[in-house]
Amino acid sequence: MTEVGLFIVLFVALFIGWAMGRKNPAKKPKREKKNVPPDYFRGLNHLLNDQQSEAIDAFVESLEINSDTFDIHLTLGSLFRKKGEIQKAINVHQSLLARPEISSREMRMVQLELASDFMSAGLLDRASRLLLNMATASRKSEFHPKILTLLVDLYEFEQSWDNAIQIGTELVKDSPNKKEIKRLAHFHCEMAQTLFKKDQPKEAYQHYKQALGVDPSCVRASIGAADVLSSQRRYRDAIKELKQVAEQDAEYISVVIPKLKDCYQRVWGSSGFVKFLQEQNQKKPSAALILALAEHYMVDDKEYAEMFMVEQLRSHPTVKGFKALINLQMDLSRGQNQQHLEVLYELIDQLANSKPQYQCRQCGFSGYQLHWQCPSCKNWGTVKPIHGLEGE
Ligand SMILES: [Zn+2]
């Protein structure tokens, strides 16, 4: 919600609270004058002077905590947190918890907000203690998935992958959703990557397989498993894993081509590799497939390779493709023509190198490296190779 939206909600809530107080004749004598709290006017004054933080403070003070204003306090606390004023958020939430009339449902709602406050403040121990107590106490409650989600967020932030896997598995079992399933598979991949670096390939492979058990479409797990198998010289099995990526998500094909080429060359030579490239290029053409095929054709017949490139570029134009075509032309020409092509090649090379290769499909973050977790929006598996004229 925008701040303007929040202020509108706040005003409506204030009005309702005030109106409810007015229309309750049983509790108050009819003729008693309902005074608007002075803090309310102070808040309005700050708002008019564009002092938003002071305005919110004054509104908080003007609202007496009762069942009618509980939600407003909860929203204000969360607004403070989002604005980075964590101590104020903690104060609002702790003052709500101190109310004797608070119901157990309301108490859990506040505790969840407080756990988020602690996490935002970097007080991870306090957050995890609170959440673990809540998780044990409210195993069957409606809040259980939210508690587990926050715990997984916390362990992810701490990069405590074994804990993240344990709670993530419970969460997915409790309330399966696509985002959590994807995230859990990546936790297994993180664990596998760490184990592989520690020279424990067997355990690493098991985690990659567990990742695929959780999320069969996890491209990273197939690529990781293939790396482990290649390190054990099990190239045929590695090829099976890598070919799987084309079924899981063909957008990642450019990532697996060099690995696949290497594995094929070690066992069967290039014929199976070329067949795979041709099949994939028919299904979904990409610069990586076209360039790999052209590279193969060039070995025997440069003119055929050139013809193939021109034909492919007509239907699938890319900067990478043009660069490769100019490179090929340079090989085939002599004298002044070659010099002109060299200038053109340098220009297109600079252009190609200045363009990011990967982009997050969720937030648009782009970069030169493939991150399995987007550095900007923190989503898992959303950064993919860029397609189109400047990409694949
Ligand atoms: Zn992103």
Short mmCIF file of C-alpha atoms and ligand atoms in Angstrom, two decimals:
data_model
loop_
_atom_site.label_atom_id
_atom_site.label_comp_id
_atom_site.label_asym_id
_atom_site.label_seq_id
_atom_site.Cartn_x
_atom_site.Cartn_y
_atom_site.Cartn_z
CA MET A 1 0.00 0.00 0.00
CA THR A 2 1.29 3.48 -0.82
CA GLU A 3 1.72 6.00 1.97
CA VAL A 4 -1.10 8.11 0.54
CA GLY A 5 -3.32 5.00 0.57
CA LEU A 6 -2.31 4.28 4.12
CA PHE A 7 -3.16 7.79 5.26
CA ILE A 8 -6.59 7.44 3.66
CA VAL A 9 -7.10 4.13 5.54
CA LEU A 10 -5.91 5.84 8.69
CA PHE A 11 -8.36 8.72 8.34
CA VAL A 12 -11.25 6.37 7.59
CA ALA A 13 -10.31 4.24 10.61
CA LEU A 14 -10.04 7.32 12.81
CA PHE A 15 -13.42 8.49 11.63
CA ILE A 16 -15.01 5.08 12.24
CA GLY A 17 -13.42 4.89 15.70
CA TRP A 18 -14.72 8.37 16.50
CA ALA A 19 -18.16 7.64 15.07
CA MET A 20 -18.41 4.36 17.02
CA GLY A 21 -17.56 6.18 20.20
CA ARG A 22 -20.34 8.69 19.41
CA LYS A 23 -23.06 6.21 18.57
CA ASN A 24 -22.74 4.15 21.75
CA PRO A 25 -25.30 5.80 23.98
CA ALA A 26 -25.31 3.01 26.54
CA LYS A 27 -21.82 3.76 27.66
CA LYS A 28 -21.82 7.53 27.44
CA PRO A 29 -24.49 10.06 28.40
CA LYS A 30 -26.21 11.40 25.31
CA ARG A 31 -25.21 14.97 25.86
CA GLU A 32 -21.59 14.27 26.68
CA LYS A 33 -19.38 16.03 24.18
CA LYS A 34 -16.93 13.74 22.40
CA ASN A 35 -13.59 15.46 22.36
CA VAL A 36 -11.22 14.74 19.54
CA PRO A 37 -7.81 14.04 21.13
CA PRO A 38 -5.32 16.94 20.84
CA ASP A 39 -2.75 14.52 19.33
CA TYR A 40 -5.14 14.07 16.41
CA PHE A 41 -4.84 17.79 15.53
CA ARG A 42 -1.09 17.65 16.10
CA GLY A 43 -0.97 14.76 13.59
CA LEU A 44 -3.03 16.72 11.08
CA ASN A 45 -0.75 19.72 11.49
CA HIS A 46 2.35 17.59 10.81
CA LEU A 47 0.64 16.08 7.80
CA LEU A 48 -0.18 19.51 6.40
CA ASN A 49 3.45 20.52 6.91
CA ASP A 50 4.58 17.40 5.03
CA GLN A 51 6.16 15.88 8.17
CA GLN A 52 4.94 12.33 7.62
CA SER A 53 6.89 10.55 10.37
CA GLU A 54 5.80 13.07 13.00
CA ALA A 55 2.23 12.83 11.71
CA ILE A 56 2.19 9.05 12.15
CA ASP A 57 3.69 9.36 15.65
CA ALA A 58 0.96 11.79 16.65
CA PHE A 59 -1.79 9.58 15.20
CA VAL A 60 -0.44 6.57 17.09
CA GLU A 61 -0.56 8.57 20.32
CA SER A 62 -4.08 9.80 19.57
CA LEU A 63 -5.45 6.27 19.19
CA GLU A 64 -6.35 4.43 22.31
CA ILE A 65 -5.64 0.74 21.91
CA ASN A 66 -8.87 -1.25 21.90
CA SER A 67 -10.43 -3.92 19.70
CA ASP A 68 -11.55 -1.21 17.22
CA THR A 69 -8.10 0.25 16.73
CA PHE A 70 -6.09 -3.02 16.94
CA ASP A 71 -5.78 -3.37 13.15
CA ILE A 72 -4.74 0.28 12.75
CA HIS A 73 -1.95 -0.17 15.29
CA LEU A 74 -0.85 -3.35 13.56
CA THR A 75 -0.78 -1.58 10.18
CA LEU A 76 1.07 1.41 11.59
CA GLY A 77 3.69 -0.84 13.14
CA SER A 78 4.26 -2.55 9.83
CA LEU A 79 4.43 0.87 8.10
CA PHE A 80 7.17 1.95 10.51
CA ARG A 81 9.11 -1.22 9.68
CA LYS A 82 8.76 -0.65 5.95
CA LYS A 83 10.02 2.92 6.42
CA GLY A 84 13.07 1.54 8.24
CA GLU A 85 11.96 2.93 11.64
CA ILE A 86 12.33 -0.44 13.31
CA GLN A 87 12.49 0.72 16.94
CA LYS A 88 9.16 2.53 16.53
CA ALA A 89 7.66 -0.62 14.96
CA ILE A 90 8.92 -2.70 17.90
CA ASN A 91 7.47 -0.15 20.37
CA VAL A 92 4.04 -0.22 18.70
CA HIS A 93 3.98 -4.02 18.62
CA GLN A 94 5.26 -4.46 22.17
CA SER A 95 2.68 -1.99 23.49
CA LEU A 96 -0.01 -4.07 21.76
CA LEU A 97 1.33 -7.26 23.39
CA ALA A 98 1.22 -5.59 26.81
CA ARG A 99 -2.56 -5.06 26.55
CA PRO A 100 -4.34 -7.44 28.97
CA GLU A 101 -7.48 -7.70 26.80
CA ILE A 102 -5.66 -8.96 23.69
CA SER A 103 -7.00 -12.31 22.40
CA SER A 104 -4.68 -15.25 21.71
CA ARG A 105 -5.31 -14.87 17.95
CA GLU A 106 -4.38 -11.17 18.12
CA MET A 107 -1.33 -12.03 20.21
CA ARG A 108 -0.04 -14.37 17.47
CA MET A 109 -0.64 -11.69 14.83
CA VAL A 110 1.43 -9.21 16.84
CA GLN A 111 4.15 -11.77 17.56
CA LEU A 112 4.50 -12.43 13.82
CA GLU A 113 4.91 -8.69 13.20
CA LEU A 114 7.40 -8.46 16.04
CA ALA A 115 9.43 -11.35 14.57
CA SER A 116 9.57 -9.43 11.28
CA ASP A 117 10.71 -6.32 13.19
CA PHE A 118 13.52 -8.31 14.86
CA MET A 119 14.60 -9.70 11.49
CA SER A 120 14.64 -6.22 9.93
CA ALA A 121 16.69 -4.97 12.88
CA GLY A 122 19.19 -7.83 12.44
CA LEU A 123 18.18 -9.31 15.82
CA LEU A 124 18.09 -12.78 14.30
CA ASP A 125 18.49 -14.71 17.57
CA ARG A 126 15.46 -12.99 19.08
CA ALA A 127 13.47 -13.52 15.89
CA SER A 128 14.33 -17.23 15.69
CA ARG A 129 13.60 -17.82 19.41
CA LEU A 130 10.20 -16.15 19.07
CA LEU A 131 9.33 -18.00 15.86
CA LEU A 132 10.48 -21.41 17.10
CA ASN A 133 8.36 -20.97 20.27
CA MET A 134 5.38 -19.97 18.15
CA ALA A 135 5.94 -22.90 15.77
CA THR A 136 5.83 -25.37 18.67
CA ALA A 137 2.87 -23.69 20.38
CA SER A 138 0.65 -23.24 17.32
CA ARG A 139 1.31 -26.31 15.19
CA LYS A 140 -2.31 -26.59 14.04
CA SER A 141 -3.14 -22.88 13.89
CA GLU A 142 -3.87 -20.83 10.77
CA PHE A 143 -0.58 -18.96 11.42
CA HIS A 144 1.63 -22.03 11.18
CA PRO A 145 2.54 -21.61 7.46
CA LYS A 146 3.37 -17.91 8.01
CA ILE A 147 5.57 -18.79 11.03
CA LEU A 148 7.42 -21.43 9.00
CA THR A 149 7.80 -19.02 6.04
CA LEU A 150 9.44 -16.42 8.30
CA LEU A 151 11.73 -19.08 9.76
CA VAL A 152 12.75 -20.15 6.25
CA ASP A 153 13.38 -16.46 5.36
CA LEU A 154 15.59 -16.20 8.42
CA TYR A 155 17.62 -19.35 7.69
CA GLU A 156 17.94 -18.31 4.04
CA PHE A 157 19.31 -14.94 5.15
CA GLU A 158 21.77 -16.70 7.48
CA GLN A 159 22.62 -19.17 4.68
CA SER A 160 21.95 -21.91 7.18
CA TRP A 161 20.97 -24.37 4.49
CA ASP A 162 20.41 -27.47 6.63
CA ASN A 163 17.91 -25.58 8.85
CA ALA A 164 16.33 -23.98 5.78
CA ILE A 165 15.88 -27.45 4.25
CA GLN A 166 14.38 -28.87 7.45
CA ILE A 167 11.82 -26.09 7.96
CA GLY A 168 11.27 -25.64 4.20
CA THR A 169 10.36 -29.35 3.90
CA GLU A 170 7.86 -28.99 6.76
CA LEU A 171 6.40 -25.87 5.15
CA VAL A 172 6.01 -27.49 1.72
CA LYS A 173 4.34 -30.52 3.34
CA ASP A 174 2.07 -28.26 5.40
CA SER A 175 1.02 -25.87 2.62
CA PRO A 176 2.55 -26.64 -0.77
CA ASN A 177 3.00 -23.63 -3.02
CA LYS A 178 5.08 -23.17 -6.15
CA LYS A 179 7.39 -20.48 -4.77
CA GLU A 180 8.28 -22.45 -1.63
CA ILE A 181 8.82 -25.66 -3.63
CA LYS A 182 11.21 -23.83 -5.97
CA ARG A 183 13.03 -22.24 -3.03
CA LEU A 184 13.42 -25.58 -1.20
CA ALA A 185 14.96 -27.17 -4.31
CA HIS A 186 17.51 -24.32 -4.45
CA PHE A 187 18.36 -24.86 -0.75
CA HIS A 188 19.24 -28.46 -1.64
CA CYS A 189 21.36 -27.11 -4.53
CA GLU A 190 23.15 -24.67 -2.19
CA MET A 191 23.87 -27.55 0.18
CA ALA A 192 25.08 -29.70 -2.73
CA GLN A 193 27.35 -26.92 -4.00
CA THR A 194 28.95 -26.55 -0.55
CA LEU A 195 29.47 -30.33 -0.25
CA PHE A 196 30.94 -30.54 -3.76
CA LYS A 197 33.44 -27.82 -2.88
CA LYS A 198 34.36 -29.82 0.24
CA ASP A 199 35.13 -32.77 -2.03
CA GLN A 200 32.07 -34.77 -1.01
CA PRO A 201 30.62 -35.55 -4.48
CA LYS A 202 28.42 -38.44 -3.33
CA GLU A 203 26.60 -36.33 -0.74
CA ALA A 204 26.43 -33.40 -3.19
CA TYR A 205 24.83 -35.64 -5.83
CA GLN A 206 22.25 -36.87 -3.29
CA HIS A 207 21.20 -33.29 -2.56
CA TYR A 208 20.88 -32.51 -6.28
CA LYS A 209 18.65 -35.59 -6.61
CA GLN A 210 16.61 -34.46 -3.59
CA ALA A 211 16.23 -31.03 -5.25
CA LEU A 212 14.85 -32.77 -8.35
CA GLY A 213 12.57 -34.84 -6.12
CA VAL A 214 11.13 -31.63 -4.66
CA ASP A 215 11.02 -29.71 -7.96
CA PRO A 216 11.53 -31.80 -11.13
CA SER A 217 11.85 -28.58 -13.17
CA CYS A 218 14.93 -27.38 -11.24
CA VAL A 219 17.45 -26.65 -14.02
CA ARG A 220 20.16 -25.87 -11.51
CA ALA A 221 19.91 -29.36 -9.94
CA SER A 222 20.30 -31.06 -13.34
CA ILE A 223 23.31 -28.91 -14.24
CA GLY A 224 24.85 -29.44 -10.78
CA ALA A 225 24.28 -33.20 -10.91
CA ALA A 226 25.93 -33.27 -14.37
CA ASP A 227 28.97 -31.40 -12.97
CA VAL A 228 29.32 -33.99 -10.21
CA LEU A 229 28.99 -36.87 -12.70
CA SER A 230 31.54 -35.26 -15.07
CA SER A 231 34.00 -34.95 -12.18
CA GLN A 232 33.61 -38.72 -11.72
CA ARG A 233 34.12 -39.27 -15.48
CA ARG A 234 30.52 -40.53 -15.78
CA TYR A 235 30.00 -38.54 -18.98
CA ARG A 236 27.12 -40.62 -20.36
CA ASP A 237 25.08 -40.00 -17.19
CA ALA A 238 26.11 -36.32 -17.25
CA ILE A 239 24.80 -36.03 -20.83
CA LYS A 240 21.40 -37.43 -19.72
CA GLU A 241 21.20 -34.81 -16.96
CA LEU A 242 22.21 -31.96 -19.28
CA LYS A 243 19.77 -32.96 -22.01
CA GLN A 244 17.06 -32.86 -19.35
CA VAL A 245 17.50 -29.07 -19.14
CA ALA A 246 15.98 -28.66 -22.63
CA GLU A 247 12.77 -30.25 -21.28
CA GLN A 248 12.84 -28.38 -17.97
CA ASP A 249 13.36 -24.88 -19.39
CA ALA A 250 14.73 -24.37 -22.90
CA GLU A 251 15.66 -20.77 -22.03
CA TYR A 252 18.75 -22.15 -20.25
CA ILE A 253 20.03 -24.04 -23.28
CA SER A 254 22.97 -21.64 -23.79
CA VAL A 255 24.22 -22.53 -20.28
CA VAL A 256 24.41 -26.27 -20.99
CA ILE A 257 25.81 -26.25 -24.57
CA PRO A 258 29.53 -25.93 -23.62
CA LYS A 259 29.18 -28.63 -20.92
CA LEU A 260 27.29 -30.92 -23.27
CA LYS A 261 29.86 -30.45 -26.02
CA ASP A 262 32.66 -31.39 -23.64
CA CYS A 263 30.87 -34.55 -22.41
CA TYR A 264 29.97 -35.70 -25.94
CA GLN A 265 33.53 -35.23 -27.15
CA ARG A 266 34.80 -37.46 -24.36
CA VAL A 267 32.53 -40.40 -25.17
CA TRP A 268 30.78 -40.35 -28.51
CA GLY A 269 32.34 -37.57 -30.58
CA SER A 270 30.25 -34.79 -32.10
CA SER A 271 27.49 -36.59 -34.05
CA GLY A 272 25.05 -37.01 -31.12
CA PHE A 273 25.79 -33.47 -30.01
CA VAL A 274 25.01 -32.02 -33.45
CA LYS A 275 21.77 -34.03 -33.65
CA PHE A 276 20.73 -32.61 -30.28
CA LEU A 277 21.59 -29.05 -31.40
CA GLN A 278 19.60 -29.43 -34.63
CA GLU A 279 16.54 -30.77 -32.81
CA GLN A 280 16.61 -27.99 -30.26
CA ASN A 281 17.18 -25.30 -32.90
CA GLN A 282 14.07 -26.49 -34.73
CA LYS A 283 12.02 -26.30 -31.55
CA LYS A 284 13.33 -22.98 -30.22
CA PRO A 285 16.17 -21.27 -32.11
CA SER A 286 18.78 -19.38 -30.11
CA ALA A 287 22.13 -17.69 -30.83
CA ALA A 288 23.99 -20.32 -28.76
CA LEU A 289 22.49 -23.20 -30.81
CA ILE A 290 23.10 -21.46 -34.16
CA LEU A 291 26.70 -20.58 -33.28
CA ALA A 292 27.46 -24.09 -32.00
CA LEU A 293 26.04 -25.59 -35.21
CA ALA A 294 27.93 -23.09 -37.42
CA GLU A 295 31.14 -23.89 -35.55
CA HIS A 296 30.62 -27.57 -36.31
CA TYR A 297 29.85 -26.97 -40.04
CA MET A 298 32.92 -24.72 -40.38
CA VAL A 299 35.30 -27.59 -39.72
CA ASP A 300 34.42 -29.24 -43.05
CA ASP A 301 32.81 -26.55 -45.15
CA LYS A 302 33.18 -22.84 -44.42
CA GLU A 303 30.90 -21.80 -47.26
CA TYR A 304 28.10 -24.05 -46.06
CA ALA A 305 28.59 -22.66 -42.55
CA GLU A 306 28.26 -19.11 -43.96
CA MET A 307 25.12 -20.01 -45.88
CA PHE A 308 23.63 -21.61 -42.78
CA MET A 309 24.41 -18.51 -40.67
CA VAL A 310 22.84 -16.10 -43.18
CA GLU A 311 19.72 -18.23 -43.44
CA GLN A 312 19.39 -18.53 -39.63
CA LEU A 313 20.03 -14.82 -39.04
CA ARG A 314 17.18 -13.93 -41.39
CA SER A 315 14.67 -15.71 -39.19
CA HIS A 316 16.47 -15.23 -35.85
CA PRO A 317 18.59 -12.05 -35.92
CA THR A 318 20.95 -11.49 -32.96
CA VAL A 319 24.02 -9.32 -32.32
CA LYS A 320 25.96 -12.48 -31.37
CA GLY A 321 24.99 -14.08 -34.68
CA PHE A 322 26.09 -11.04 -36.72
CA LYS A 323 29.39 -10.96 -34.87
CA ALA A 324 30.03 -14.63 -35.71
CA LEU A 325 29.04 -14.03 -39.34
CA ILE A 326 31.49 -11.12 -39.70
CA ASN A 327 34.19 -13.29 -38.13
CA LEU A 328 33.49 -15.96 -40.71
CA GLN A 329 33.53 -13.39 -43.55
CA MET A 330 36.94 -12.15 -42.34
CA ASP A 331 38.26 -15.69 -42.72
CA LEU A 332 36.93 -15.91 -46.26
CA SER A 333 38.01 -12.44 -47.55
CA ARG A 334 41.34 -10.81 -48.30
CA GLY A 335 42.94 -7.32 -48.62
CA GLN A 336 40.90 -4.14 -48.12
CA ASN A 337 37.65 -6.04 -47.61
CA GLN A 338 39.19 -7.88 -44.70
CA GLN A 339 40.35 -4.59 -43.11
CA HIS A 340 36.84 -3.13 -43.37
CA LEU A 341 35.39 -6.24 -41.80
CA GLU A 342 37.91 -6.02 -38.95
CA VAL A 343 36.64 -2.51 -38.09
CA LEU A 344 33.07 -3.73 -38.25
CA TYR A 345 33.95 -6.75 -36.09
CA GLU A 346 35.55 -4.57 -33.42
CA LEU A 347 32.46 -2.37 -33.27
CA ILE A 348 30.03 -5.23 -33.01
CA ASP A 349 32.29 -6.96 -30.47
CA GLN A 350 32.17 -3.86 -28.25
CA LEU A 351 28.41 -3.68 -28.66
CA ALA A 352 27.98 -7.38 -27.77
CA ASN A 353 30.26 -7.10 -24.72
CA SER A 354 28.48 -4.02 -23.40
CA LYS A 355 25.15 -5.86 -23.18
CA PRO A 356 24.17 -7.84 -20.08
CA GLN A 357 23.61 -11.53 -20.73
CA TYR A 358 21.16 -12.40 -17.97
CA GLN A 359 17.99 -10.82 -16.68
CA CYS A 360 15.60 -11.47 -13.81
CA ARG A 361 12.14 -12.25 -15.18
CA GLN A 362 10.63 -11.03 -11.91
CA CYS A 363 12.20 -7.60 -11.29
CA GLY A 364 14.19 -6.85 -14.46
CA PHE A 365 17.63 -6.88 -12.78
CA SER A 366 20.26 -7.57 -15.45
CA GLY A 367 23.90 -8.57 -15.29
CA TYR A 368 26.80 -10.46 -16.84
CA GLN A 369 26.60 -13.51 -14.58
CA LEU A 370 23.99 -16.15 -13.96
CA HIS A 371 22.78 -15.78 -10.36
CA TRP A 372 20.52 -18.56 -9.11
CA GLN A 373 19.11 -16.12 -6.57
CA CYS A 374 18.34 -12.68 -7.97
CA PRO A 375 20.60 -10.16 -6.14
CA SER A 376 17.84 -7.58 -6.37
CA CYS A 377 14.46 -9.21 -5.64
CA LYS A 378 15.94 -12.32 -3.92
CA ASN A 379 13.72 -14.70 -5.90
CA TRP A 380 15.20 -18.07 -6.81
CA GLY A 381 15.57 -19.27 -10.40
CA THR A 382 14.18 -16.08 -11.96
CA VAL A 383 17.45 -14.87 -13.57
CA LYS A 384 17.72 -16.38 -17.07
CA PRO A 385 19.69 -15.77 -20.27
CA ILE A 386 18.35 -12.79 -22.23
CA HIS A 387 16.66 -13.65 -25.52
CA GLY A 388 16.00 -11.44 -28.54
CA LEU A 389 18.23 -9.24 -30.72
CA GLU A 390 20.76 -8.37 -27.97
CA GLY A 391 20.76 -11.82 -26.35
CA GLU A 392 20.08 -15.36 -27.41
ZN ZN B 1 14.87 -10.11 -9.49
#
